[in-house]
Tab-separated table of C-alpha atoms in Angstrom:
chain	number	residue	atom	x	y	z
A	1071	UNK	CA	-5.371	-27.132	-4.854
A	1072	UNK	CA	-6.878	-30.585	-4.085
A	1073	UNK	CA	-6.513	-31.037	-0.202
A	1074	UNK	CA	-5.335	-27.543	0.506
A	1075	UNK	CA	-7.609	-25.644	3.047
A	1076	UNK	CA	-7.917	-22.013	2.493
A	1077	UNK	CA	-8.878	-21.330	6.126
A	1078	UNK	CA	-5.692	-23.230	7.283
A	1079	UNK	CA	-3.642	-21.109	4.964
A	1080	UNK	CA	-5.208	-18.116	6.189
A	1081	UNK	CA	-4.628	-18.880	9.669
A	1082	UNK	CA	-0.786	-19.351	8.858
A	1083	UNK	CA	-0.463	-16.051	7.103
A	1084	UNK	CA	-2.229	-14.163	9.931
A	1085	UNK	CA	0.115	-15.681	12.409
A	1086	UNK	CA	3.229	-14.358	10.554
A	1087	UNK	CA	1.946	-11.110	10.015
A	1088	UNK	CA	0.593	-10.593	13.489
A	1089	UNK	CA	3.668	-12.559	15.113
A	1090	UNK	CA	1.846	-14.515	17.618
A	1091	UNK	CA	-0.887	-17.100	17.686
A	1092	UNK	CA	-2.886	-15.333	20.545
A	1093	UNK	CA	-2.957	-11.980	18.575
A	1094	UNK	CA	-4.607	-14.013	15.687
A	1095	UNK	CA	-7.015	-15.814	17.963
A	1096	UNK	CA	-8.248	-12.376	19.478
A	1097	UNK	CA	-8.485	-10.894	15.867
A	1098	UNK	CA	-10.381	-13.789	14.684
A	1099	UNK	CA	-12.578	-14.081	17.590
A	1100	UNK	CA	-11.432	-17.794	18.090
A	1101	UNK	CA	-9.301	-19.739	20.848
A	1102	UNK	CA	-5.582	-20.028	20.403
A	1103	UNK	CA	-5.881	-23.936	20.499
A	1104	UNK	CA	-8.227	-23.596	17.387
A	1105	UNK	CA	-5.465	-21.351	15.531
A	1106	UNK	CA	-2.721	-23.633	16.472
A	1107	UNK	CA	-4.784	-26.752	15.361
A	1108	UNK	CA	-5.140	-25.195	11.896
A	1109	UNK	CA	-1.549	-24.496	11.488
A	1110	UNK	CA	-0.287	-28.066	12.742
A	1111	UNK	CA	-2.937	-29.490	10.276
A	1112	UNK	CA	-1.577	-27.364	7.392
A	1113	UNK	CA	2.219	-28.642	8.417
A	1114	UNK	CA	0.789	-32.103	8.415
A	1115	UNK	CA	-0.650	-31.816	5.103
A	1116	UNK	CA	2.471	-30.322	3.593
A	1117	UNK	CA	4.887	-32.559	5.613
A	1118	UNK	CA	7.082	-29.420	6.703
A	1119	UNK	CA	7.325	-27.332	9.513
A	1120	UNK	CA	6.083	-23.902	8.756
A	1121	UNK	CA	6.342	-21.783	11.897
A	1122	UNK	CA	9.238	-21.588	14.576
A	1123	UNK	CA	9.543	-19.191	17.796
A	1124	UNK	CA	12.406	-16.783	17.985
A	1125	UNK	CA	12.078	-15.321	21.302
A	1126	UNK	CA	8.672	-14.425	21.748
A	1127	UNK	CA	7.502	-14.057	18.193
A	1128	UNK	CA	6.328	-16.464	15.697
A	1129	UNK	CA	8.324	-16.636	12.504
A	1130	UNK	CA	8.381	-18.454	9.347
A	1131	UNK	CA	10.818	-21.304	8.587
A	1132	UNK	CA	12.557	-21.371	5.203
A	1133	UNK	CA	9.719	-23.524	4.005
A	1134	UNK	CA	7.232	-21.118	5.478
A	1135	UNK	CA	8.755	-18.025	3.892
A	1136	UNK	CA	8.354	-20.054	0.456
A	1137	UNK	CA	4.739	-20.730	1.313
A	1138	UNK	CA	3.852	-17.294	2.398
A	1139	UNK	CA	4.768	-16.004	-1.152
A	1140	UNK	CA	2.507	-18.487	-2.592
A	1141	UNK	CA	-0.115	-17.773	-0.132
A	1142	UNK	CA	-0.367	-14.017	-0.943
A	1143	UNK	CA	-0.826	-15.019	-4.683
A	1144	UNK	CA	-3.313	-17.515	-3.931
A	1145	UNK	CA	-5.226	-14.976	-1.753
A	1146	UNK	CA	-5.188	-12.353	-4.660
A	1147	UNK	CA	-6.583	-14.994	-7.175
A	1148	UNK	CA	-9.279	-16.143	-4.840
A	1149	UNK	CA	-10.217	-12.530	-3.931
A	1150	UNK	CA	-10.555	-11.483	-7.561
A	1151	UNK	CA	-12.474	-14.623	-8.356
A	1152	UNK	CA	-14.869	-13.839	-5.538
A	1153	UNK	CA	-15.167	-10.302	-6.678
A	1154	UNK	CA	-16.071	-11.120	-10.292
A	1155	UNK	CA	-18.554	-13.924	-9.015
A	1156	UNK	CA	-20.247	-11.188	-6.915
A	1157	UNK	CA	-20.616	-8.770	-9.648
A	1158	UNK	CA	-22.494	-11.469	-11.690
A	1159	UNK	CA	-24.696	-12.534	-8.831
A	1160	UNK	CA	-25.620	-9.031	-6.986
A	1161	UNK	CA	-23.827	-6.329	-9.070
A	1162	UNK	CA	-21.746	-5.493	-6.064
A	1163	UNK	CA	-17.960	-4.596	-6.728
A	1164	UNK	CA	-16.555	-4.566	-3.155
A	1165	UNK	CA	-15.615	-2.124	-0.535
A	1166	UNK	CA	-12.973	0.587	-0.601
A	1167	UNK	CA	-11.482	1.978	2.714
A	1168	UNK	CA	-9.576	5.252	1.853
A	1169	UNK	CA	-7.164	7.106	4.313
A	1170	UNK	CA	-5.990	10.845	3.392
A	1171	UNK	CA	-5.445	14.219	4.886
A	1172	UNK	CA	-8.403	16.627	5.562
A	1173	UNK	CA	-7.399	19.044	2.658
A	1174	UNK	CA	-7.434	16.232	0.086
A	1175	UNK	CA	-10.667	14.991	1.292
A	1176	UNK	CA	-12.295	18.373	1.417
A	1177	UNK	CA	-10.865	19.938	-1.762
A	1178	UNK	CA	-9.634	17.170	-3.926
A	1179	UNK	CA	-11.650	13.968	-3.577
A	1180	UNK	CA	-15.393	14.768	-3.773
A	1181	UNK	CA	-15.303	14.730	-7.694
A	1182	UNK	CA	-13.514	11.485	-7.641
A	1183	UNK	CA	-15.765	9.708	-5.238
A	1184	UNK	CA	-18.809	11.125	-6.828
A	1185	UNK	CA	-17.761	9.768	-10.155
A	1186	UNK	CA	-16.990	6.513	-8.764
A	1187	UNK	CA	-20.180	6.334	-7.094
A	1188	UNK	CA	-22.220	7.512	-10.070
A	1189	UNK	CA	-20.480	4.619	-12.198
A	1190	UNK	CA	-20.542	2.006	-9.702
A	1191	UNK	CA	-23.639	2.657	-7.219
A	1192	UNK	CA	-22.935	-0.703	-5.218
A	1193	UNK	CA	-19.413	0.398	-4.478
A	1194	UNK	CA	-18.976	0.776	-0.622
A	1195	UNK	CA	-16.695	3.608	0.089
A	1196	UNK	CA	-15.415	4.847	3.500
A	1197	UNK	CA	-13.030	7.612	4.127
A	1198	UNK	CA	-11.005	8.402	7.239
A	1199	UNK	CA	-8.590	11.405	7.730
A	1200	UNK	CA	-5.437	11.635	9.538
A	1201	UNK	CA	-1.646	12.643	9.127
A	1202	UNK	CA	0.587	10.397	6.955
A	1203	UNK	CA	2.036	8.304	9.673
A	1204	UNK	CA	-1.326	7.432	10.953
A	1205	UNK	CA	-2.672	6.555	7.470
A	1206	UNK	CA	0.510	4.692	6.289
A	1207	UNK	CA	0.123	2.457	9.649
A	1208	UNK	CA	-3.440	1.792	8.963
A	1209	UNK	CA	-2.287	0.745	5.528
A	1210	UNK	CA	0.199	-1.577	6.816
A	1211	UNK	CA	-1.921	-3.004	9.339
A	1212	UNK	CA	-4.899	-3.704	6.737
A	1213	UNK	CA	-6.983	-1.464	8.548
A	1214	UNK	CA	-7.789	0.687	5.265
A	1215	UNK	CA	-7.164	-0.231	1.801
A	1216	UNK	CA	-5.592	2.752	0.140
A	1217	UNK	CA	-3.660	5.921	1.524
A	1218	UNK	CA	-3.391	9.123	-0.157
A	1219	UNK	CA	-0.729	10.940	1.988
A	1220	UNK	CA	1.807	13.700	1.820
A	1221	UNK	CA	5.344	12.213	1.264
A	1222	UNK	CA	7.747	11.037	2.682
A	1223	UNK	CA	5.720	7.673	3.193
A	1224	UNK	CA	7.777	4.172	3.299
A	1225	UNK	CA	7.103	0.807	4.415
A	1226	UNK	CA	8.961	-2.320	3.602
A	1227	UNK	CA	5.437	-4.023	2.575
A	1228	UNK	CA	4.187	-0.976	1.062
A	1229	UNK	CA	3.818	0.337	-2.785
A	1230	UNK	CA	4.334	4.165	-2.748
A	1231	UNK	CA	3.328	5.919	-6.091
A	1232	UNK	CA	3.810	9.673	-6.189
A	1233	UNK	CA	0.876	11.105	-7.948
A	1234	UNK	CA	0.683	14.903	-7.856
A	1235	UNK	CA	2.488	18.194	-6.467
A	1236	UNK	CA	0.766	20.823	-4.627
A	1237	UNK	CA	2.494	24.159	-4.082
A	1238	UNK	CA	2.481	26.134	-0.842
A	1239	UNK	CA	1.246	29.413	-0.677
A	1240	UNK	CA	0.722	32.455	1.750
A	1241	UNK	CA	-2.861	33.514	2.427
A	1242	UNK	CA	-3.634	36.920	3.833
A	1243	UNK	CA	-6.691	39.137	4.551
A	1244	UNK	CA	-8.204	40.616	1.436
A	1245	UNK	CA	-7.632	44.253	2.727
A	1246	UNK	CA	-3.817	43.608	3.753
A	1247	UNK	CA	-1.688	45.945	1.641
A	1248	UNK	CA	1.869	45.896	0.421
A	1249	UNK	CA	2.257	42.154	-0.230
A	1250	UNK	CA	4.717	41.345	-2.977
A	1251	UNK	CA	3.799	38.541	-5.486
A	1252	UNK	CA	6.444	36.354	-3.869
A	1253	UNK	CA	7.145	36.313	-0.284
A	1254	UNK	CA	10.117	35.278	1.590
A	1255	UNK	CA	10.655	33.362	4.746
A	1256	UNK	CA	12.220	36.852	6.302
A	1257	UNK	CA	9.125	38.753	5.207
A	1258	UNK	CA	6.692	36.346	6.498
A	1259	UNK	CA	8.540	36.480	9.951
A	1260	UNK	CA	7.633	40.169	10.376
A	1261	UNK	CA	3.867	39.342	10.470
A	1262	UNK	CA	1.677	37.185	12.997
A	1263	UNK	CA	1.694	33.736	11.226
A	1264	UNK	CA	-0.729	31.018	11.571
A	1265	UNK	CA	0.488	27.270	10.752
A	1266	UNK	CA	-1.035	23.839	10.849
A	1267	UNK	CA	-0.319	22.031	14.061
A	1268	UNK	CA	2.997	19.860	14.484
A	1269	UNK	CA	2.988	16.289	14.064
A	1270	UNK	CA	2.339	15.837	10.349
A	1271	UNK	CA	4.478	15.986	7.150
A	1272	UNK	CA	2.626	19.055	6.039
A	1273	UNK	CA	3.835	21.302	8.825
A	1274	UNK	CA	7.169	19.521	8.826
A	1275	UNK	CA	7.646	20.604	5.267
A	1276	UNK	CA	7.059	24.284	6.078
A	1277	UNK	CA	9.227	24.069	9.236
A	1278	UNK	CA	12.047	22.830	7.178
A	1279	UNK	CA	11.544	25.624	4.612
A	1280	UNK	CA	11.752	28.549	7.444
A	1281	UNK	CA	15.108	26.723	8.665
A	1282	UNK	CA	16.709	26.539	5.376
A	1283	UNK	CA	16.024	30.182	4.977
A	1284	UNK	CA	17.580	30.923	8.301
A	1285	UNK	CA	14.543	31.848	10.183
A	1286	UNK	CA	13.327	30.711	13.568
A	1287	UNK	CA	9.730	31.382	13.197
A	1288	UNK	CA	7.227	31.010	16.136
A	1289	UNK	CA	3.713	30.939	15.117
A	1290	UNK	CA	1.407	33.017	16.907
A	1291	UNK	CA	-1.191	29.877	16.637
A	1292	UNK	CA	-1.089	26.255	15.324
A	1293	UNK	CA	-4.403	24.766	14.639
A	1294	UNK	CA	-5.523	21.261	13.396
A	1295	UNK	CA	-8.087	22.469	11.083
A	1296	UNK	CA	-7.018	24.335	7.660
A	1297	UNK	CA	-10.623	25.773	7.312
A	1298	UNK	CA	-10.262	27.267	10.777
A	1299	UNK	CA	-6.984	28.891	9.767
A	1300	UNK	CA	-8.621	30.264	6.857
A	1301	UNK	CA	-11.559	31.793	8.611
A	1302	UNK	CA	-8.995	33.267	11.201
A	1303	UNK	CA	-6.925	35.008	8.467
A	1304	UNK	CA	-10.109	36.204	6.785
A	1305	UNK	CA	-10.910	37.659	10.251
A	1306	UNK	CA	-7.516	39.725	9.997
A	1307	UNK	CA	-5.761	37.702	12.906
A	1308	UNK	CA	-2.657	36.933	10.605
A	1309	UNK	CA	-1.263	35.545	7.743
A	1310	UNK	CA	-0.867	31.743	6.983
A	1311	UNK	CA	1.106	29.161	5.018
A	1312	UNK	CA	-0.947	26.414	3.401
A	1313	UNK	CA	-1.160	23.965	0.759
A	1314	UNK	CA	-2.771	25.462	-2.612
A	1315	UNK	CA	-5.467	22.992	-2.977
A	1316	UNK	CA	-6.908	23.969	0.439
A	1317	UNK	CA	-7.293	27.962	-0.419
A	1318	UNK	CA	-8.370	27.890	-4.221
A	1319	UNK	CA	-12.122	27.316	-3.641
A	1320	UNK	CA	-13.570	29.366	-0.648
A	1321	UNK	CA	-17.152	29.473	-2.198
A	1322	UNK	CA	-19.141	32.245	-0.468
A	1323	UNK	CA	-16.573	32.927	2.145
A	1324	UNK	CA	-14.542	35.969	2.966
A	1325	UNK	CA	-12.027	36.767	-0.052
A	1326	UNK	CA	-8.259	36.033	0.899
A	1327	UNK	CA	-5.070	37.189	-0.996
A	1328	UNK	CA	-2.864	34.226	-2.316
A	1329	UNK	CA	0.812	34.776	-2.913
A	1330	UNK	CA	3.576	32.305	-3.705
A	1331	UNK	CA	6.628	31.590	-1.605
A	1332	UNK	CA	10.316	32.427	-2.600
A	1333	UNK	CA	11.885	29.937	-2.883
A	1334	UNK	CA	9.179	28.047	-4.034
A	1335	UNK	CA	7.751	25.305	-1.573
A	1336	UNK	CA	5.589	22.396	-2.643
A	1337	UNK	CA	4.552	19.048	-1.119
A	1338	UNK	CA	3.969	15.765	-3.201
A	1339	UNK	CA	1.122	13.473	-2.635
A	1340	UNK	CA	1.318	9.615	-3.128
A	1341	UNK	CA	-1.068	6.722	-3.331
A	1342	UNK	CA	0.090	3.838	-0.837
A	1343	UNK	CA	-1.205	0.250	-0.868
A	1344	UNK	CA	0.388	-2.765	0.219
A	1345	UNK	CA	2.550	-4.749	-2.003
A	1346	UNK	CA	0.276	-7.867	-1.275
A	1347	UNK	CA	-2.985	-6.314	-1.389
A	1348	UNK	CA	-5.590	-8.001	-3.659
A	1349	UNK	CA	-7.176	-5.319	-5.821
A	1350	UNK	CA	-10.835	-6.125	-6.586
A	1351	UNK	CA	-12.441	-4.065	-9.217
A	1352	UNK	CA	-13.508	-1.267	-6.853
A	1353	UNK	CA	-10.134	-0.860	-5.536
A	1354	UNK	CA	-8.723	-1.070	-8.911
A	1355	UNK	CA	-10.977	1.843	-9.968
A	1356	UNK	CA	-10.134	4.050	-6.930
A	1357	UNK	CA	-6.382	3.641	-7.332
A	1358	UNK	CA	-6.535	4.539	-11.030
A	1359	UNK	CA	-8.641	7.671	-10.469
A	1360	UNK	CA	-6.160	8.925	-7.898
A	1361	UNK	CA	-3.236	8.275	-10.152
A	1362	UNK	CA	-5.086	9.818	-12.935
A	1363	UNK	CA	-5.057	13.338	-11.051
A	1364	UNK	CA	-3.413	16.321	-12.524
A	1365	UNK	CA	0.268	16.261	-11.775
A	1366	UNK	CA	0.198	19.756	-10.169
A	1367	UNK	CA	-2.598	21.675	-8.233
A	1368	UNK	CA	-2.903	24.479	-10.652
A	1369	UNK	CA	-3.655	28.106	-9.609
A	1370	UNK	CA	-7.264	29.326	-10.266
A	1371	UNK	CA	-7.334	31.477	-13.418
């Protein structure tokens, strides 16, 4: 590594990932000439051209593509070294930025997050919620470190690891009579139905289930909050289809009836990280905790 400047290497990687010198300059709060100079100095040091313009986009040359692979390995090694040294000097193990859906955040993650904070008091954890598309985009853009989302999810630079399955169930007011143990789409369509708002994978999976059953369902309400849907159902305003994890633990709230769907319907939840993401100790622990979740969200006994 004699003579190899890590700042120059980082500037090169950022230009390739962002596609332009100006975007990197704005992100790093530097001037565009400063970024260009770092890349030129790196090219001079290595004796090869690393970047070329194709249209308005900055792209790697053949040599640049080869260096990019090395640069990501170097970044991972440097990050791991700094993380290890930080633990010796301050006891810190890093920051974890997690993105997930609201149901998982409320009903699944608290024990995991609590356990990690208890084991690693200096670990900085931030959690943001959103639908799968938003979380995956944030992972791709490195605005968050880990996504825990409803499949499908994909990306050229992403590692997507299915972790667990969560069954969809019907919830109904406690005093509603005549509900069978398993409920079909046709039977559901005879009642006022509340669903989660359109746009996310959770709603899309439910809509596709109705379509496969030949039912053109028009919900009476679509809401962005699972908790609001549960309260409205408990108040007698209809029935709803929700993930099981969102309805098994209601605490002191009004009781609900829970029924399975026929045919059975479930969603798969997965951990999403960038393939080139350096995993310091805190990130490794978070990913490990998510991958250790039970494979199926079980019904409460």
